[in-house]
mmCIF file of C-alpha atoms in Angstrom:
data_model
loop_
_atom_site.group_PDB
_atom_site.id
_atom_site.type_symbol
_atom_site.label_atom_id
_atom_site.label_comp_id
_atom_site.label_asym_id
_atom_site.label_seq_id
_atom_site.Cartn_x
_atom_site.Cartn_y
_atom_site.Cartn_z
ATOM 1 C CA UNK A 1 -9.837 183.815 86.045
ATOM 2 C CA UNK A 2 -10.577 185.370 82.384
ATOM 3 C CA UNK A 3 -14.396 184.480 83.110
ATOM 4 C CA UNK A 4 -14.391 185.602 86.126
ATOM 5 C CA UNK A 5 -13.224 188.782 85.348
ATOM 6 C CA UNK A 6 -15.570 188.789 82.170
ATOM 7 C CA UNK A 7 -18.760 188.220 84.386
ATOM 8 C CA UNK A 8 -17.689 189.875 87.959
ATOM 9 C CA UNK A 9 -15.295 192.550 87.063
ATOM 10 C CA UNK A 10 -11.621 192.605 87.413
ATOM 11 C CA UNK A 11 -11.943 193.924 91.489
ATOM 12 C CA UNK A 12 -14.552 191.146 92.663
ATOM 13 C CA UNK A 13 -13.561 189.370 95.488
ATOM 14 C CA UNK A 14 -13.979 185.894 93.913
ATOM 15 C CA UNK A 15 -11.808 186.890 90.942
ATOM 16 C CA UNK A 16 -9.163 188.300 93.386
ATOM 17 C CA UNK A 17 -9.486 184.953 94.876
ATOM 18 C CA UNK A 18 -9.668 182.819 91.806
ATOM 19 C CA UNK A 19 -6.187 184.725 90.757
ATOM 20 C CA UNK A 20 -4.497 184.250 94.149
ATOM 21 C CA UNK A 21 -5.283 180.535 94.085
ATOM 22 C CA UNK A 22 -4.098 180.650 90.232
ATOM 23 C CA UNK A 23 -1.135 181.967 91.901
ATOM 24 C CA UNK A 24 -0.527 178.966 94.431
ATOM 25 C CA UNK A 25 -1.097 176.560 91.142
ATOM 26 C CA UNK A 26 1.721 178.523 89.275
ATOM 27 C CA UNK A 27 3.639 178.097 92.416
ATOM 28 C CA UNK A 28 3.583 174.512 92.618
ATOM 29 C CA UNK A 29 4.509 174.171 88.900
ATOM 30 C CA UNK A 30 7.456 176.463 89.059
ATOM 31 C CA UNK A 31 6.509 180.080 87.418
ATOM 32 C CA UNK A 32 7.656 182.051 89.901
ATOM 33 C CA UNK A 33 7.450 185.113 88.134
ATOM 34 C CA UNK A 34 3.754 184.244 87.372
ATOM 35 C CA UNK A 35 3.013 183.350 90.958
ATOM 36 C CA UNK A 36 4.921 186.242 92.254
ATOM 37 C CA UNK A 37 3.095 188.723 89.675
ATOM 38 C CA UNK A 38 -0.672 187.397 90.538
ATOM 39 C CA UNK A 39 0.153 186.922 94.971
ATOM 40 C CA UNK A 40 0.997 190.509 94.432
ATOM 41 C CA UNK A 41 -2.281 191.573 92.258
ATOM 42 C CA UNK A 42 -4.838 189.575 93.941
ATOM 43 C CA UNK A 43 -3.366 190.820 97.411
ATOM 44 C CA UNK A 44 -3.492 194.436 96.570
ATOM 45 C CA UNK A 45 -6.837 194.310 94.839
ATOM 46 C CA UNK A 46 -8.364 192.255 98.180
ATOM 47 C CA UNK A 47 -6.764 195.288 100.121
ATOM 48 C CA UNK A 48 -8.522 197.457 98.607
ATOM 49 C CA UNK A 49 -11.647 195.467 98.605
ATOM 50 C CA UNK A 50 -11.918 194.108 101.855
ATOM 51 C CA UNK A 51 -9.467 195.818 103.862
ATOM 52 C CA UNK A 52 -5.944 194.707 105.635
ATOM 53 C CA UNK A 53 -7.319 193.342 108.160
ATOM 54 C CA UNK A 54 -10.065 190.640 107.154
ATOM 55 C CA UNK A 55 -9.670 187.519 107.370
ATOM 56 C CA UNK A 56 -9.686 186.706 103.038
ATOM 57 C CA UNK A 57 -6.575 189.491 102.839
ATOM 58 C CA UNK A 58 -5.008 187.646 106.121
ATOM 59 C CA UNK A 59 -4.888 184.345 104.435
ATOM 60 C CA UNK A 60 -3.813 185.636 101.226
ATOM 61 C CA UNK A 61 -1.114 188.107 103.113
ATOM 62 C CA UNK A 62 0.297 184.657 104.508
ATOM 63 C CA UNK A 63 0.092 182.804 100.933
ATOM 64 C CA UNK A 64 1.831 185.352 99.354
ATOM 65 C CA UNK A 65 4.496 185.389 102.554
ATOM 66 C CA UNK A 66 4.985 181.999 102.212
ATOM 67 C CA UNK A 67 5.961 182.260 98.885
ATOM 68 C CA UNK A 68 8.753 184.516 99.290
ATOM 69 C CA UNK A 69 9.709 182.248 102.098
ATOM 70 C CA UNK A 70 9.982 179.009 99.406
ATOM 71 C CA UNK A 71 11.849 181.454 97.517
ATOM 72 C CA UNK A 72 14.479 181.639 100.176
ATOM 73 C CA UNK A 73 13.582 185.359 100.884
ATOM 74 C CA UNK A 74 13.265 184.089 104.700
ATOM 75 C CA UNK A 75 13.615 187.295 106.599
ATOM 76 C CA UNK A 76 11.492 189.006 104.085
ATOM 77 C CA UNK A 77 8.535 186.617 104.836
ATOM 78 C CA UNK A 78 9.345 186.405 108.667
ATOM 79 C CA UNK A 79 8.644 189.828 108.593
ATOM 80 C CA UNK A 80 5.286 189.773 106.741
ATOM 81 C CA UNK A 81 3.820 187.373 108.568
ATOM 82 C CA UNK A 82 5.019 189.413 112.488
ATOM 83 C CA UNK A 83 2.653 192.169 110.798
ATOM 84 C CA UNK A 84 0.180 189.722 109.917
ATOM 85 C CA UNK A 85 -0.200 188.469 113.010
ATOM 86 C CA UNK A 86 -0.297 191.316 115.047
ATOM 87 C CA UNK A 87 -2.861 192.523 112.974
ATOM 88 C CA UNK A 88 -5.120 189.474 112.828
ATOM 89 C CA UNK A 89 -4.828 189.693 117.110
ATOM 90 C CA UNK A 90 -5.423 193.476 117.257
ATOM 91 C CA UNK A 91 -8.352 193.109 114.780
ATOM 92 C CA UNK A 92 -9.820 189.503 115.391
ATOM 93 C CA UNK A 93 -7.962 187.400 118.819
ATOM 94 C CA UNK A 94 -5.400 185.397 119.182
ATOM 95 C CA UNK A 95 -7.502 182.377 118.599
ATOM 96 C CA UNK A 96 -9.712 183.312 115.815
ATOM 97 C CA UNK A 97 -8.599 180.945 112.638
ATOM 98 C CA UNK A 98 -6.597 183.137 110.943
ATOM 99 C CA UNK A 99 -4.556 184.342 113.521
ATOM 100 C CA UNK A 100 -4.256 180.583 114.881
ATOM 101 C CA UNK A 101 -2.892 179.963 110.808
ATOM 102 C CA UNK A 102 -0.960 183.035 110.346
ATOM 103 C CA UNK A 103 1.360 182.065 114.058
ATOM 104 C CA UNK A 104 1.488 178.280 112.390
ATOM 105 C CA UNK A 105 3.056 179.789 109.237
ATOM 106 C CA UNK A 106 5.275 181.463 111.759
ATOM 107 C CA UNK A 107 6.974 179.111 113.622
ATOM 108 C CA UNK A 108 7.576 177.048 110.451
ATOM 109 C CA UNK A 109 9.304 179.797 108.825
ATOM 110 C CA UNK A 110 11.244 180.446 111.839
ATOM 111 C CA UNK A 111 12.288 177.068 112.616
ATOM 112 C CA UNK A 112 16.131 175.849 111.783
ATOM 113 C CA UNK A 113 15.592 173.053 108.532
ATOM 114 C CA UNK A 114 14.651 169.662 109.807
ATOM 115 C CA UNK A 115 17.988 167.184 109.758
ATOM 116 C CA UNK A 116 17.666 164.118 107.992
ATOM 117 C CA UNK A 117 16.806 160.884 110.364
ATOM 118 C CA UNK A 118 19.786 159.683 112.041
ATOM 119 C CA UNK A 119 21.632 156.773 109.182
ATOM 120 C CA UNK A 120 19.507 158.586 106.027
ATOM 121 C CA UNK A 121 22.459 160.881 104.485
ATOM 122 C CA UNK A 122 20.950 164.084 103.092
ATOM 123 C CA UNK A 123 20.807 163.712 99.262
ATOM 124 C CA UNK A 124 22.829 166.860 98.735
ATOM 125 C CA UNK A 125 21.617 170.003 96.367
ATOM 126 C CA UNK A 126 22.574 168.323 93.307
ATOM 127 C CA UNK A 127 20.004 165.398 93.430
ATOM 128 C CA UNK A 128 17.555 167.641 95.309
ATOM 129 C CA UNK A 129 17.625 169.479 92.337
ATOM 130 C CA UNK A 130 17.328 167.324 90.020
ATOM 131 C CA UNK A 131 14.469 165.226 91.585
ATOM 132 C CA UNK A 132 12.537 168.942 92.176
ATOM 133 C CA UNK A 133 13.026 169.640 89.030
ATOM 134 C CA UNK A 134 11.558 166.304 87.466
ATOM 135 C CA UNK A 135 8.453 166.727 89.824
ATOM 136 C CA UNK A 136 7.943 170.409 88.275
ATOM 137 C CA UNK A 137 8.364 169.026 84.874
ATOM 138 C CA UNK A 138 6.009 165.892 86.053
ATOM 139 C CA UNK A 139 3.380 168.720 87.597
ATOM 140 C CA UNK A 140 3.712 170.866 84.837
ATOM 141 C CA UNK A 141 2.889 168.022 82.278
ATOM 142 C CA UNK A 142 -0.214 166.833 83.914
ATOM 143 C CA UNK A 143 -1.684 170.616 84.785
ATOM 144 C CA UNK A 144 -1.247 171.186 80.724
ATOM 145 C CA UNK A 145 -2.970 167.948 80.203
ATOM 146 C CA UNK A 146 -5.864 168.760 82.586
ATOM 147 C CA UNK A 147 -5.973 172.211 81.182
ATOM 148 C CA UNK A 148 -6.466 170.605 77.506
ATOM 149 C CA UNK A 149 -9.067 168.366 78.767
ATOM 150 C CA UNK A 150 -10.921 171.549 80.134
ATOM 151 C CA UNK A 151 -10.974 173.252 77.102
ATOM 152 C CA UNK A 152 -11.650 170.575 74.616
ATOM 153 C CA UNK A 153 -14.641 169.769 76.835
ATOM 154 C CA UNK A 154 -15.832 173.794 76.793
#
């Protein structure tokens, strides 16, 4: 993202885009506040770029939506992605790609949580959490170790 914003400019599309999927990677590691703080840069900045309703702010609209939603901020994200999606059908149709995504994102958000097959008990939060957290750590440990690989090969 650093070169990006060296060579493009801190408001070109690609580096909005290189810091939104920074975003998801942060995500799937576990810095929230990280993810949280570049979803909500990269969107505004693609906003202001390309406008609300193309299809690059669309799809990063619903990543940063979805995010709230894995936060647990459900009716926050429900919300978000009703506007999305009546924007990408006003502006696009209701079976361009992004629209088509954005209802998808939807109806998963909206859905009741899946029981556990019938005769598999549900683990419980306690060793949820504790097998989350050792795939964060796990994540988290090979990202670093990619990341020094990267830079020892610059």
């Amino acid at each position: 993202v650093e070169a990006r914003k060296r060579v493009l400019g801190p408001d070109h599309n690609h580096t909005l885009l290189a810091m939104n999927a920074l975003a998801m990677t942060y995500q799937k590691v576990g810095d929230e506040e990280r993810a949280e703080d570049l979803f909500s840069k990269s969107l505004e900045g693609i906003q202001k770029s390309l406008g609300s309703d193309h299809p690059l702010t669309l799809e990063c609209a619903t990543r940063f939506a979805l995010f709230k939603f894995s936060q647990g901020r459900k009716a926050e994200a429900v919300d978000s992605l009703r506007q999305l999606q009546s924007t990408a059908v006003n502006a696009h149709s209701s079976d361009s790609p992004i629209a088509l995504r954005i209802t998808k994102a939807l109806s998963e958000t909206e859905q009741p949580p899946a029981k556990p097959p019938q005769g598999k008990e549900d683990p419980g939060p306690d060793k949820k959490s504790a097998a989350h957290e050792s795939k964060k750590v796990d994540t988290k440990k090979k990202l670093w170790s990619r990341l020094s690989l990267v830079r020892s090969n610059s």
